[in-house]
Coordinates of C-alpha atoms in Angstrom, one line a residue:
M86 CA -22.5 138.5 44.0
L87 CA -22.0 138.7 47.8
T88 CA -22.0 142.2 49.2
V89 CA -20.1 142.7 52.5
T90 CA -20.9 145.8 54.4
T91 CA -18.7 147.3 57.0
E92 CA -19.4 150.1 59.5
F93 CA -17.1 153.1 59.4
T94 CA -16.3 154.3 62.9
P95 CA -13.9 157.2 62.7
Y96 CA -14.2 158.3 66.4
A97 CA -13.9 154.8 67.9
S98 CA -11.1 154.0 65.4
A99 CA -9.1 157.1 66.2
L100 CA -9.6 156.6 70.0
G101 CA -8.5 152.9 69.6
G102 CA -5.4 153.9 67.6
A103 CA -4.5 156.5 70.2
L104 CA -4.8 154.0 73.0
I105 CA -2.7 151.5 71.0
G106 CA 0.0 154.1 70.5
L107 CA -0.1 155.2 74.1
A108 CA 0.2 151.5 75.3
A109 CA 3.2 151.0 72.9
V110 CA 4.9 154.1 74.2
L111 CA 4.3 153.2 77.9
L112 CA 5.5 149.6 77.4
L113 CA 8.7 150.9 75.7
L114 CA 9.2 153.6 78.3
F115 CA 8.7 151.4 81.4
S116 CA 10.1 148.1 80.2
G117 CA 12.2 148.8 77.2
R118 CA 10.1 146.3 75.2
I119 CA 8.4 146.7 71.8
A120 CA 4.6 146.1 72.0
G121 CA 4.6 143.3 69.4
V122 CA 2.1 140.7 70.3
S123 CA 4.1 137.8 68.8
G124 CA 7.1 138.8 70.9
V125 CA 5.0 139.2 74.0
L126 CA 3.5 135.8 73.5
R127 CA 7.0 134.3 72.9
R128 CA 8.2 135.8 76.2
L129 CA 5.1 134.4 78.0
L130 CA 5.3 130.9 76.5
L131 CA 9.0 130.5 76.2
P132 CA 10.6 132.7 78.9
T133 CA 14.3 133.2 79.0
A134 CA 16.6 134.3 81.8
S135 CA 16.4 137.9 80.7
S136 CA 12.7 138.0 79.9
R137 CA 10.0 138.9 82.4
P138 CA 7.0 136.6 81.8
I139 CA 4.9 138.5 84.4
D140 CA 5.0 141.6 82.2
A141 CA 4.0 139.5 79.2
A142 CA 1.2 138.0 81.2
G143 CA -0.1 141.4 82.2
F144 CA 0.0 142.5 78.5
V145 CA -1.9 139.4 77.4
A146 CA -4.4 139.9 80.3
G147 CA -5.0 143.4 79.1
L148 CA -5.7 142.2 75.6
V149 CA -8.3 139.7 76.9
A150 CA -9.8 142.1 79.5
A151 CA -10.2 145.1 77.1
P152 CA -13.4 143.9 75.4
L153 CA -14.8 142.8 78.7
V154 CA -14.3 146.2 80.2
W155 CA -15.7 147.8 77.0
S156 CA -18.9 145.7 77.3
V157 CA -19.3 146.9 80.9
I158 CA -18.8 150.6 80.3
T159 CA -20.8 150.9 77.1
P160 CA -24.2 149.7 76.0
S161 CA -22.9 148.8 72.6
P162 CA -22.4 145.1 72.1
I163 CA -19.1 143.7 70.8
V164 CA -19.7 142.1 67.4
Q165 CA -17.0 139.9 66.0
T166 CA -17.6 137.4 63.2
V167 CA -15.2 134.5 63.0
S168 CA -15.5 131.7 60.4
A169 CA -17.0 128.4 61.5
N170 CA -14.7 126.6 59.1
L171 CA -12.2 125.0 61.4
A172 CA -9.8 124.0 58.6
L173 CA -9.7 127.6 57.3
L174 CA -9.0 128.9 60.9
I175 CA -6.2 126.4 61.3
V176 CA -4.6 127.2 58.0
A177 CA -5.0 131.0 58.6
G178 CA -3.4 130.7 62.1
L179 CA -0.5 128.7 60.8
L180 CA 0.1 131.2 58.0
V181 CA 0.0 134.1 60.4
G182 CA 2.3 132.4 62.8
F183 CA 4.7 131.5 59.9
G184 CA 4.6 135.1 58.7
A185 CA 5.3 136.5 62.2
V186 CA 8.3 134.2 62.6
W187 CA 9.6 134.7 59.0
G188 CA 9.1 138.5 59.2
G189 CA 10.8 138.8 62.6
G190 CA 7.6 140.2 64.2
C191 CA 3.9 140.8 63.8
T192 CA 1.7 143.6 62.6
S193 CA 1.7 145.3 65.9
G194 CA 5.5 145.2 66.3
H195 CA 6.3 146.3 62.8
G196 CA 3.2 148.3 62.0
V197 CA 2.9 150.3 65.2
C198 CA 6.3 150.3 66.9
G199 CA 8.7 149.7 64.0
L200 CA 7.2 152.4 61.7
S201 CA 7.2 154.9 64.5
R202 CA 10.9 154.2 65.0
L203 CA 11.4 154.6 61.2
S204 CA 12.8 151.1 60.9
P205 CA 13.4 150.2 57.3
R206 CA 12.8 146.5 58.1
S207 CA 9.5 147.3 59.6
L208 CA 8.6 149.5 56.6
T209 CA 9.3 146.6 54.3
A210 CA 7.4 144.1 56.5
T211 CA 4.4 146.4 56.8
A212 CA 4.3 147.0 53.0
V213 CA 4.3 143.3 52.4
F214 CA 1.6 142.3 55.0
M215 CA -0.6 145.2 53.9
T216 CA -0.3 144.2 50.3
V217 CA -1.1 140.6 51.1
A218 CA -4.1 141.7 53.2
V219 CA -5.5 143.9 50.4
A220 CA -5.1 141.0 47.9
T221 CA -6.7 138.5 50.3
V222 CA -9.7 140.7 50.9
Y223 CA -10.1 141.3 47.2
V224 CA -9.9 137.6 46.4
A225 CA -12.2 136.6 49.2
R226 CA -14.9 139.2 48.4
H227 CA -14.8 139.2 44.6
I228 CA -13.4 135.9 43.3
W229 CA -14.4 133.3 45.9
S230 CA -17.8 134.9 46.6
A231 CA -18.5 135.0 42.8
A232 CA -17.6 131.3 42.6
A233 CA -19.8 130.3 45.5

């Protein structure tokens, strides 16, 4: 049986959550936009007459720059493990994209912004994607790893 260990980081996680919440509030306050990454990417890649792609570009630049800034200000290395299985990555990406389109938003839009606005649609979407996430982790760790 494969054992997967994870590191519990309550202070870093709380700080990260607070910063995500602050960013969501500031984006809504200053631009009237929800901080959903799928919507931001849509405005960047498929701009409309009413969208401001420069704002979306700044948001995406912040997402890319954040780990770089973190690596400069802290001695801790950033460790991120991504599967080397290209087919798995493609299928996973397509499923996430399909889910974001079908659900009318992504985890950040529904889970952070929608829940804080008490949106019933976001509550439903968040319950669905969290249930699927839990089931996926269970299957990956206990069923697929046992078969391998």
